[in-house]
PDB file of C-alpha atoms in Angstrom:
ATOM      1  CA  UNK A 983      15.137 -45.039  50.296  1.00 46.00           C
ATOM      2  CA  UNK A 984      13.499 -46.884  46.948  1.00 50.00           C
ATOM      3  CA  UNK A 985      12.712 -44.533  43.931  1.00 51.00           C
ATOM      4  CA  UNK A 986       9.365 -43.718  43.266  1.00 52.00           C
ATOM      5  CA  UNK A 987       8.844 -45.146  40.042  1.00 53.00           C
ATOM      6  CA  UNK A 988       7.270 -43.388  36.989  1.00 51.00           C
ATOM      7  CA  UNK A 989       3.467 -44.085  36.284  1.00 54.00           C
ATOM      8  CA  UNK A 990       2.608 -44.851  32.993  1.00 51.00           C
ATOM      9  CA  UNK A 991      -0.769 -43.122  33.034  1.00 54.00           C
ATOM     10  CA  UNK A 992       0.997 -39.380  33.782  1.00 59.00           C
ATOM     11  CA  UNK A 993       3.565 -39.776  31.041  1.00 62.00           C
ATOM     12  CA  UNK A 994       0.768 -41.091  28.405  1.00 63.00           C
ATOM     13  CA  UNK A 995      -1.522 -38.010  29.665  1.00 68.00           C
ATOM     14  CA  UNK A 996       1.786 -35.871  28.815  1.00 70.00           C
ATOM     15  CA  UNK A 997       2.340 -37.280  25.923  1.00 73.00           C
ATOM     16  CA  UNK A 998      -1.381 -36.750  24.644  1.00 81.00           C
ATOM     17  CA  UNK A 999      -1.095 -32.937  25.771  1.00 82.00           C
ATOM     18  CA  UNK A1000       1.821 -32.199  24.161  1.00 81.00           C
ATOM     19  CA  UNK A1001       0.757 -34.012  20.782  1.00 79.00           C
ATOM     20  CA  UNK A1002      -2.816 -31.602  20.911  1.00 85.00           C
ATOM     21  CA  UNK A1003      -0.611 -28.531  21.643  1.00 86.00           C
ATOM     22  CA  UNK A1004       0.854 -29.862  18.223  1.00 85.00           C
ATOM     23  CA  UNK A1005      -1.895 -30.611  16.390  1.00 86.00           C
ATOM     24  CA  UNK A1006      -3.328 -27.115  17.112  1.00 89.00           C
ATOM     25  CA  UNK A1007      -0.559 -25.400  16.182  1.00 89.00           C
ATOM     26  CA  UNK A1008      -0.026 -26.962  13.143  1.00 89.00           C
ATOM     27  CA  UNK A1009      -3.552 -26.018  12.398  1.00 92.00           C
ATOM     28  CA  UNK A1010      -2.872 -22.084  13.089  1.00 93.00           C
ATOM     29  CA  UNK A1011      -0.148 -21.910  11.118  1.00 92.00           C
ATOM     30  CA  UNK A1012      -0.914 -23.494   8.133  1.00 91.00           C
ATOM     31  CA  UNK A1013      -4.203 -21.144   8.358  1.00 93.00           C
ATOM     32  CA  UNK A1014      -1.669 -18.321   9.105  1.00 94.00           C
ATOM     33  CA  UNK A1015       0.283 -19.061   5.849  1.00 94.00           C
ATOM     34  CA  UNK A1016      -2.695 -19.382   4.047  1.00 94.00           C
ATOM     35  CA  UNK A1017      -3.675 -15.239   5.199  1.00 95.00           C
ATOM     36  CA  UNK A1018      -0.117 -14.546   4.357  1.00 95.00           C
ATOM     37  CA  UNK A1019      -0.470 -15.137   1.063  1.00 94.00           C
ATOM     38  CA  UNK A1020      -3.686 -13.751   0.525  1.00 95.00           C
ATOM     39  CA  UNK A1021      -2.954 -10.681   2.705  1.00 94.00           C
ATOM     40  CA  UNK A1022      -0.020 -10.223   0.486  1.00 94.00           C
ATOM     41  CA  UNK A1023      -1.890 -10.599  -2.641  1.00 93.00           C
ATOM     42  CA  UNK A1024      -4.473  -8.233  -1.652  1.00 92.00           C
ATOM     43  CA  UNK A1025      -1.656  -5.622  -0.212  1.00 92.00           C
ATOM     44  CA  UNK A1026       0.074  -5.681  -4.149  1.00 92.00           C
ATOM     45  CA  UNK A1027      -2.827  -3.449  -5.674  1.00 88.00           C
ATOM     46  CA  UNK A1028      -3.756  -1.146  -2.987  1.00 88.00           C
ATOM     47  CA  UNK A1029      -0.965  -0.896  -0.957  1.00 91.00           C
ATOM     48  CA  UNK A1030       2.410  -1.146  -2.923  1.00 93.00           C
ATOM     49  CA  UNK A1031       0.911  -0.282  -5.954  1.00 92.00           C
ATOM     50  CA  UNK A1032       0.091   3.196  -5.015  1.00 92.00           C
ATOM     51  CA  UNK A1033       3.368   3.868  -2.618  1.00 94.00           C
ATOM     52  CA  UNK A1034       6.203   2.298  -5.945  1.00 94.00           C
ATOM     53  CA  UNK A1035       4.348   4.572  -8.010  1.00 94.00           C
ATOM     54  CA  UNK A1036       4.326   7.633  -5.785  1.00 95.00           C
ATOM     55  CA  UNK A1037       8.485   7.155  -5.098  1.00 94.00           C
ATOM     56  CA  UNK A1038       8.766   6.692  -8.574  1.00 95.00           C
ATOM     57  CA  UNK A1039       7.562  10.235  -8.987  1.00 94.00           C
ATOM     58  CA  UNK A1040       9.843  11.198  -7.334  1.00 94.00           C
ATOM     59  CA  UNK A1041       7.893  14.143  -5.462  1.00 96.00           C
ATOM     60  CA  UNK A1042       9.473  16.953  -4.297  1.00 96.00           C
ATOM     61  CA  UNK A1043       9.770  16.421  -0.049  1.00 94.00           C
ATOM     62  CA  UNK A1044       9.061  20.236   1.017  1.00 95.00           C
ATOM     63  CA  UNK A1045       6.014  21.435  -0.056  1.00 96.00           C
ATOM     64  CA  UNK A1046       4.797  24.538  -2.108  1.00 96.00           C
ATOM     65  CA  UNK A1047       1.896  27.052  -2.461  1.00 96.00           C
ATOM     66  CA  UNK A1048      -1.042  26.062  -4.186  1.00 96.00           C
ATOM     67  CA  UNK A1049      -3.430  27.916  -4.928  1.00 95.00           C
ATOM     68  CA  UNK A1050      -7.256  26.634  -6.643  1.00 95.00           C
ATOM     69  CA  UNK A1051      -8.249  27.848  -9.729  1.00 94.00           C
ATOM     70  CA  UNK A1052     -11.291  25.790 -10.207  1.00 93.00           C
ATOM     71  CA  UNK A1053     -13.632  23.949  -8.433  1.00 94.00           C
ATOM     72  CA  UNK A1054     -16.751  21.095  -9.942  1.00 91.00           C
ATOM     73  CA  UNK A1055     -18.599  18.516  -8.070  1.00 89.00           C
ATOM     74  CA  UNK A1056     -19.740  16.817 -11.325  1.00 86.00           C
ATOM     75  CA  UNK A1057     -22.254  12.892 -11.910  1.00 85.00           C
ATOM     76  CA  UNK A1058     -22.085  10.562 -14.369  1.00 79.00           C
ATOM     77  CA  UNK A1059     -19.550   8.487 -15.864  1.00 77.00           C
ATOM     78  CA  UNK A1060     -18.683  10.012 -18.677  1.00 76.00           C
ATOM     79  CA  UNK A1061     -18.336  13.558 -16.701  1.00 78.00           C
ATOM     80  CA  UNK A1062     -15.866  11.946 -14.318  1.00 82.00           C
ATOM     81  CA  UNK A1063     -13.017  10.802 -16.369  1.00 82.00           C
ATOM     82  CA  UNK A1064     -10.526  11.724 -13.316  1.00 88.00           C
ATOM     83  CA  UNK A1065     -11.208  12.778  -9.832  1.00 90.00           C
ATOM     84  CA  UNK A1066      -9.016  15.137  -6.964  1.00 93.00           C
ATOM     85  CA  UNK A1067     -10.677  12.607  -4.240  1.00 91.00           C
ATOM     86  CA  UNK A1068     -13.146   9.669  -4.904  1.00 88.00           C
ATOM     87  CA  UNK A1069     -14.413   7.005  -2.116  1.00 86.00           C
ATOM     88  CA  UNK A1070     -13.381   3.320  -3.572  1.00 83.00           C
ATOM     89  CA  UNK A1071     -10.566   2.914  -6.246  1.00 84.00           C
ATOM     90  CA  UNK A1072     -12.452  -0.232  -7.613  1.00 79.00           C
ATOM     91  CA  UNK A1073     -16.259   1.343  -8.072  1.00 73.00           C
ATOM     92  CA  UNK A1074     -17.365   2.745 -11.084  1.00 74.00           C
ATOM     93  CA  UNK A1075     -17.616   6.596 -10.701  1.00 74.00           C
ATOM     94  CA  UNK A1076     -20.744   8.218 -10.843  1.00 80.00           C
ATOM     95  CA  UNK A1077     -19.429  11.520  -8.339  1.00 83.00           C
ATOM     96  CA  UNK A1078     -15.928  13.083  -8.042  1.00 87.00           C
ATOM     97  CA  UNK A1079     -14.948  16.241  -7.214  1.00 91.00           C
ATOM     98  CA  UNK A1080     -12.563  17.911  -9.510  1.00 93.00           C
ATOM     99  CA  UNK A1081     -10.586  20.999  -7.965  1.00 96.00           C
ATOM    100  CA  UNK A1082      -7.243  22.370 -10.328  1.00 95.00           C
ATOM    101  CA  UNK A1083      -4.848  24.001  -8.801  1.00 96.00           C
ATOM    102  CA  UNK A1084      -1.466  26.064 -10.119  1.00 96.00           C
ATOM    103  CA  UNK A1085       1.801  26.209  -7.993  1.00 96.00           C
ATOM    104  CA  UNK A1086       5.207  28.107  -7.109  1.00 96.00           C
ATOM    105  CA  UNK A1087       7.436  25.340  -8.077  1.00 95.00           C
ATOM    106  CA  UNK A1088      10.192  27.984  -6.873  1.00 93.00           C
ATOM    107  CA  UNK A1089       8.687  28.811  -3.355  1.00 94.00           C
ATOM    108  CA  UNK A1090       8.797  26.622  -0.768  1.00 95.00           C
ATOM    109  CA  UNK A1091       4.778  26.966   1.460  1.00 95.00           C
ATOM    110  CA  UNK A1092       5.112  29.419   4.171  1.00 94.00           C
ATOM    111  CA  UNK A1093       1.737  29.216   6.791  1.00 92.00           C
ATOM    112  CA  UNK A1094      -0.651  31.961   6.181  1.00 90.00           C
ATOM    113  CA  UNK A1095       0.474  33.053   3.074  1.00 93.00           C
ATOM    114  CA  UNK A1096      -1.996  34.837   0.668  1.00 93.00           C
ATOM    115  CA  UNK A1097      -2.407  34.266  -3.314  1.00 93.00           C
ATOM    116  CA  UNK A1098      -2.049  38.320  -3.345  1.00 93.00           C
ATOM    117  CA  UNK A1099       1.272  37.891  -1.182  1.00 92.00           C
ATOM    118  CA  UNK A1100       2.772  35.936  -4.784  1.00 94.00           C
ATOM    119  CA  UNK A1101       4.100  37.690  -8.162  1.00 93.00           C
ATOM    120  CA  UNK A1102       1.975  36.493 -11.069  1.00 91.00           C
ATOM    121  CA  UNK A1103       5.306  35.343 -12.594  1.00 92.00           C
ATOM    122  CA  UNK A1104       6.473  32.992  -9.360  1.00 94.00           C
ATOM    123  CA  UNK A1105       3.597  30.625 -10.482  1.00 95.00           C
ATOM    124  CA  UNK A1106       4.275  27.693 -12.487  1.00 93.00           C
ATOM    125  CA  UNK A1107       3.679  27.516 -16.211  1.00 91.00           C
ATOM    126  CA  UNK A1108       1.165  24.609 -16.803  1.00 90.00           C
ATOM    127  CA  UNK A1109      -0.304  25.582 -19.895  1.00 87.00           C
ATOM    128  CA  UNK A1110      -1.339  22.174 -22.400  1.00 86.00           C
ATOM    129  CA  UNK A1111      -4.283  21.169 -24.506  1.00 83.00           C
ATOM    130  CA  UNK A1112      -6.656  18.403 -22.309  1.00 76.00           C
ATOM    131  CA  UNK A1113      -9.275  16.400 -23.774  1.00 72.00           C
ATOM    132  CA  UNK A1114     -12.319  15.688 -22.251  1.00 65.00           C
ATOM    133  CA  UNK A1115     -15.777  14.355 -23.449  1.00 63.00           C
ATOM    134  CA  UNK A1116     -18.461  16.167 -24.481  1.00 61.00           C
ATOM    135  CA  UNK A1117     -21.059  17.016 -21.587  1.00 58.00           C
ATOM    136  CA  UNK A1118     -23.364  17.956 -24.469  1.00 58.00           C
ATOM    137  CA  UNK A1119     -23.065  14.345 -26.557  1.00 59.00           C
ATOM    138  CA  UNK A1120     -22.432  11.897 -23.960  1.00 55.00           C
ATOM    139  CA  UNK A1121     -23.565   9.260 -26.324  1.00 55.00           C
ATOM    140  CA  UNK A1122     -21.522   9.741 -29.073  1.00 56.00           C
ATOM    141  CA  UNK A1123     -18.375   9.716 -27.298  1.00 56.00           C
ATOM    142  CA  UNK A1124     -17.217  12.760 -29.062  1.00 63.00           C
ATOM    143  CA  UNK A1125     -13.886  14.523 -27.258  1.00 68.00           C
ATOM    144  CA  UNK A1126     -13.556  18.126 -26.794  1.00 72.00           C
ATOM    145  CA  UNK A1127     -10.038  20.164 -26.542  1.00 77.00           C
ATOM    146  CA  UNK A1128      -9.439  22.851 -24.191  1.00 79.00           C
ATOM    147  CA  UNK A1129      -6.448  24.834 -23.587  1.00 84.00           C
ATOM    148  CA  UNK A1130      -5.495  24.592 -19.592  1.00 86.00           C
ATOM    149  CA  UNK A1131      -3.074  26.673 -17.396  1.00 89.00           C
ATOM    150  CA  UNK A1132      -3.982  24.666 -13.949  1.00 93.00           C
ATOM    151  CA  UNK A1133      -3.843  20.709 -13.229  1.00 94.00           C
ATOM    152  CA  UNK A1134      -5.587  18.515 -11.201  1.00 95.00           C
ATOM    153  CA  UNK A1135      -5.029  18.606  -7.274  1.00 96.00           C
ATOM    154  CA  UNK A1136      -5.167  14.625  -6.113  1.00 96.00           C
ATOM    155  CA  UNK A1137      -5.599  13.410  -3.202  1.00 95.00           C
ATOM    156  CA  UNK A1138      -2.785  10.307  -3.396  1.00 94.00           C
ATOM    157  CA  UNK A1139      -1.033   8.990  -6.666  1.00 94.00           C
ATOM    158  CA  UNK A1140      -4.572   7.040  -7.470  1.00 91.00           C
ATOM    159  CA  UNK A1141      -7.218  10.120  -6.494  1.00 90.00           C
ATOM    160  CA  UNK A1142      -8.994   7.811  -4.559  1.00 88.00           C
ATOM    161  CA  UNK A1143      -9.192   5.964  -0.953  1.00 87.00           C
ATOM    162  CA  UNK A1144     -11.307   4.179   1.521  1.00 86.00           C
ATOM    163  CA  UNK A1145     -13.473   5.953   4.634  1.00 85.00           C
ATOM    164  CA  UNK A1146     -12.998   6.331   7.527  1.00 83.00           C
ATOM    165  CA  UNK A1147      -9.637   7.684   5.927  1.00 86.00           C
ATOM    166  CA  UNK A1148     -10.624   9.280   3.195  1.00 90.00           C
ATOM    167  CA  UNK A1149     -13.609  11.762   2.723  1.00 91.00           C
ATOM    168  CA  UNK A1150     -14.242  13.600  -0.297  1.00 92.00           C
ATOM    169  CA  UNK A1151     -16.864  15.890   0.793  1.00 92.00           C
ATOM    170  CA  UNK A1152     -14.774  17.171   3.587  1.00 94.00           C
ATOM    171  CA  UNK A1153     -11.650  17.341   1.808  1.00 94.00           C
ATOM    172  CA  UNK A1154     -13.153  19.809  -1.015  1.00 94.00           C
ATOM    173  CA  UNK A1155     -14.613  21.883   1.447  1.00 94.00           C
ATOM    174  CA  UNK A1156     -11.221  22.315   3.172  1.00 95.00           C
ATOM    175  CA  UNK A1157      -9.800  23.634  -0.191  1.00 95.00           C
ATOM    176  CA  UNK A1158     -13.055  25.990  -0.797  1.00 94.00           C
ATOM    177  CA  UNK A1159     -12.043  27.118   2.201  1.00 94.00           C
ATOM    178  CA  UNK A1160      -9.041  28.015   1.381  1.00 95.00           C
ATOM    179  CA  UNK A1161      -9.995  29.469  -1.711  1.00 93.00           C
ATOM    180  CA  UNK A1162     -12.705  31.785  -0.208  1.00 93.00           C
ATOM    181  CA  UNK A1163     -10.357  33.019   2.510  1.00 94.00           C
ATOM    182  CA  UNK A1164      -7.896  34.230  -0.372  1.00 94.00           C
ATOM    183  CA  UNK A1165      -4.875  31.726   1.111  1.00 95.00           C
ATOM    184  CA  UNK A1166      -2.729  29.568  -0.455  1.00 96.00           C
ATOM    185  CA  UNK A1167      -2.539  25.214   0.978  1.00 96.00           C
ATOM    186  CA  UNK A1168       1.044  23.298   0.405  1.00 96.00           C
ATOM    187  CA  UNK A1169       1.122  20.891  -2.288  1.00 96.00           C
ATOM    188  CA  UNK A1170       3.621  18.443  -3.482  1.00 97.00           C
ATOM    189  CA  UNK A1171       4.032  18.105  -7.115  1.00 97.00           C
ATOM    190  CA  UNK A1172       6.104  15.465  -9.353  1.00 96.00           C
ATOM    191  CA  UNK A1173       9.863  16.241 -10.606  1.00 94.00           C
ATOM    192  CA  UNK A1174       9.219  13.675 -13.354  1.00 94.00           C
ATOM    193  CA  UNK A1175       5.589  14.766 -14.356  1.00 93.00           C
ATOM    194  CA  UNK A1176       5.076  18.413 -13.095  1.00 93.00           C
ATOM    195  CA  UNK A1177       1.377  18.087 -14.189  1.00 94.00           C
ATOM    196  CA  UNK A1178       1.112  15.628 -11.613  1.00 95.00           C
ATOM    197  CA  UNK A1179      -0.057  17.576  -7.590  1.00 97.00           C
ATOM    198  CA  UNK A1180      -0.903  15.608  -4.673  1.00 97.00           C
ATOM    199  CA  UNK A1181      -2.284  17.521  -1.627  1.00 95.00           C
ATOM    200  CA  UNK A1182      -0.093  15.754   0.959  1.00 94.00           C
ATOM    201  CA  UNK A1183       3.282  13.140   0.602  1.00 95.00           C
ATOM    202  CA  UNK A1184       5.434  11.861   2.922  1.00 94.00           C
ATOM    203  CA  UNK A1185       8.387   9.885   1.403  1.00 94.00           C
ATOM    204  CA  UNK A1186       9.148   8.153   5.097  1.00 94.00           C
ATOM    205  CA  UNK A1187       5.416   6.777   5.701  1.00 94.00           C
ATOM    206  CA  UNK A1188       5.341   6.162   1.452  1.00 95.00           C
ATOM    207  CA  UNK A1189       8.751   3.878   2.573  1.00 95.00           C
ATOM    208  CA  UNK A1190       7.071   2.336   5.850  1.00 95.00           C
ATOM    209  CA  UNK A1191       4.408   1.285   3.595  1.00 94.00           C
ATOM    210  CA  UNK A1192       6.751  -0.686   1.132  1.00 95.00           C
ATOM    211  CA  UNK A1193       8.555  -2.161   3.583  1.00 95.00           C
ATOM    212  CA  UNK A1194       5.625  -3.610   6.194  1.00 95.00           C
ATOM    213  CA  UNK A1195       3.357  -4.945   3.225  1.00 94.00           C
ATOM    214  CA  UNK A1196       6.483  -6.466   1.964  1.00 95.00           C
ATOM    215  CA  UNK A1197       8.170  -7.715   5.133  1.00 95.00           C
ATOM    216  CA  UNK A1198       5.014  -8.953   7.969  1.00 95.00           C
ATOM    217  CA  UNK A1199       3.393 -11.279   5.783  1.00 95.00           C
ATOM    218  CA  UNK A1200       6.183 -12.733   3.639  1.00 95.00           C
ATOM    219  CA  UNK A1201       8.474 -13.156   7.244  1.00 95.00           C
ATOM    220  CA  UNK A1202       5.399 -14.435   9.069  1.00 95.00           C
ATOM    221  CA  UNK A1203       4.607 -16.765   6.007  1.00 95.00           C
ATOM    222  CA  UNK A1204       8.125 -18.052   6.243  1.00 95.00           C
ATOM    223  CA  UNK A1205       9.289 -18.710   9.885  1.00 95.00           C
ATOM    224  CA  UNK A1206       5.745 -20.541  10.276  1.00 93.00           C
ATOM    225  CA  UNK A1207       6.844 -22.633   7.089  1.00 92.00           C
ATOM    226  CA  UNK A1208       9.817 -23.305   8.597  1.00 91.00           C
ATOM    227  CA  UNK A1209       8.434 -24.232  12.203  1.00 90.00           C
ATOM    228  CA  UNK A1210       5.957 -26.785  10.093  1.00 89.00           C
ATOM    229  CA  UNK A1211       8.216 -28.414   8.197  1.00 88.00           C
ATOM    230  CA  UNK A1212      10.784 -28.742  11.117  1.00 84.00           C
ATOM    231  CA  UNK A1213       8.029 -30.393  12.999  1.00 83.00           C
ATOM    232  CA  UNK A1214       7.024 -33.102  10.025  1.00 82.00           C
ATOM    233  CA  UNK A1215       9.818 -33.315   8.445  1.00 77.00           C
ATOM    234  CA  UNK A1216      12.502 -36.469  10.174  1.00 70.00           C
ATOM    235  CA  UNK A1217      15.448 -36.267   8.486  1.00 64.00           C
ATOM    236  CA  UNK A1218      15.006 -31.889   9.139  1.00 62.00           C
ATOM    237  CA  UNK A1219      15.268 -32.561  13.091  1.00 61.00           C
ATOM    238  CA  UNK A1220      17.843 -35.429  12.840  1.00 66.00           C
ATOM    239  CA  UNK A1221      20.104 -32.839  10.695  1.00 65.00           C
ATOM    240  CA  UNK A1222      19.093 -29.554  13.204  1.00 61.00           C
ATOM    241  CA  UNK A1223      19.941 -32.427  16.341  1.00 62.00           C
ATOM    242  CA  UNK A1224      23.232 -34.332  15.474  1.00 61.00           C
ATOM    243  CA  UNK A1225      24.466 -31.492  13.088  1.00 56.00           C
ATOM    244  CA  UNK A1226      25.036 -33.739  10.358  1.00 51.00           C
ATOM    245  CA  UNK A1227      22.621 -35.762   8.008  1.00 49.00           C
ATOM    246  CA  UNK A1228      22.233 -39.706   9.195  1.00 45.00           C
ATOM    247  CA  UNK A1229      21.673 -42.533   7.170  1.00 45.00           C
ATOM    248  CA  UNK A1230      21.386 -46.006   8.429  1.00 47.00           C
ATOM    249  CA  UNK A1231      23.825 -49.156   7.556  1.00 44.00           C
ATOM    250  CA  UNK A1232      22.376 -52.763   7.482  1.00 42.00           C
ATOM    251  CA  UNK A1233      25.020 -55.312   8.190  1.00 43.00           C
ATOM    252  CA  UNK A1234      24.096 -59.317   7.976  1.00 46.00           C
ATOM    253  CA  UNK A1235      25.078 -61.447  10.619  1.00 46.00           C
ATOM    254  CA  UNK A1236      23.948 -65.281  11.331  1.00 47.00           C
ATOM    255  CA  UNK A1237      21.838 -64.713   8.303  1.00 47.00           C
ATOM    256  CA  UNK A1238      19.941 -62.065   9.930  1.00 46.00           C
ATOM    257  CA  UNK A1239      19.482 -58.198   8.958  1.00 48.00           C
ATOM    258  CA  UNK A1240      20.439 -55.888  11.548  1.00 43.00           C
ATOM    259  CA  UNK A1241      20.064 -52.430  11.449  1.00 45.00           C
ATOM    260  CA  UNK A1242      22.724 -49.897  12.933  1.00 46.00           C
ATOM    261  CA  UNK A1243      22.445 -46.123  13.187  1.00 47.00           C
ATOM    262  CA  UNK A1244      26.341 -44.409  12.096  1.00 44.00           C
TER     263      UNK A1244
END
């Protein structure tokens, strides 16, 4: 029985689908490389920023009481020189709430606990001088001193976040609430800097952070480099195929050049 044999229109059609697969491709993942490395840039500031500096903290992992010793929702610029919770680390703030807070850095947060429930001497001692501007002389940019014995209560490492994750209205009302019902809220404050307090840390998500801003766009940014250039790159598949590079020998014979593959 003869062999059918091939027809040259399939195998062109083949070869034309296979070369548009290609093309396409090509065209995603340069694009994707392209996100990768502005994905990563834009990950740097608010991503691993915030999570190096909170392990470099070093925050203690079980939490504390806290208890508030102050509360002001304060406007302007000048009135706002930190904030316990703001919405946008990049805008200019014109509204922050402040709330201070003292803690037992010897007494690890028990549910239900009441500020009554905890000796006056099991509290930490966070007494310093602060200074702050002048709510009086904005203009003049004069700086007043005032002895503390509290610190601010932040939200993360940078007091601020985006919605719908972060919101700063409902946060400080949780804490009034707290305050008003005469209990105490766990808190997490620094080993290095104890006048640093965040309201919640988790060193295993602060990790997971590091790693998957670090590792998903710098490993997708890679194996598509490495797909592209395999692809357009000759003497790449000749190596990955024979195993060894190839190079090409020209002998002369009859006086004419021929070319032989080794």
């Amino acid at each position: 029985m003869a062999e059918a044999e091939p027809i040259l229109g399939d195998s062109k059609d083949s070869s034309s689908r296979l070369d548009s697969i290609k093309y396409y491709t090509s065209m995603f993942l340069g694009t994707l490389c392209i996100v990768c490395v502005f994905g990563f840039l834009f990950l740097v500031p608010f991503i691993l920023d915030p999570a190096i500096s909170t392990l470099m903290h070093q925050f203690i992992d079980q939490p504390v009481h806290c208890k508030m010793m102050s509360y002001n929702m304060r406007y302007g610029r000048s009135n706002c020189s930190w904030a316990s919770c703001r919405e946008g680390c990049t805008a200019q703030i014109y509204k922050c709430h402040q709330i201070r807070v003292t803690y037992t850095p010897r007494r690890p947060y028990l549910n239900n606990t009441g500020v009554e429930d905890i000796q006056e001497n099991e509290w930490a001692y966070l007494k310093r001088t602060e200074s702050h501007a002048d709510p009086d002389n904005e203009d003049d940019g004069d700086l007043m001193e005032d002895v503390v014995e509290d610190t601010p209560l932040l939200i993360n490492i940078k007091g601020c976040g985006y919605p719908p994750d972060v919101n700063c209205d409902l946060y400080a009302e949780m804490y009034q609430n707290y305050s008003q019902a005469g209990l105490t809220f766990p808190c997490y404050y620094s080993k290095i800097n104890p006048w640093i307090v965040l309201s919640g840390y988790d060193r295993s998500d602060t990790l997971s952070a590091i790693l998957s801003a670090i590792l998903i766009p710098n490993v997708t940014f890679v194996i598509s480099i490495i797909v592209l250039v395999y692809w357009y790159c000759p003497y790449c598949q000749t190596r990955c195929k024979n195993g060894r590079p190839s190079y090409t020998a020209y002998a002369k014979q009859d006086g004419m050049d021929i070319m032989e593959d080794e």
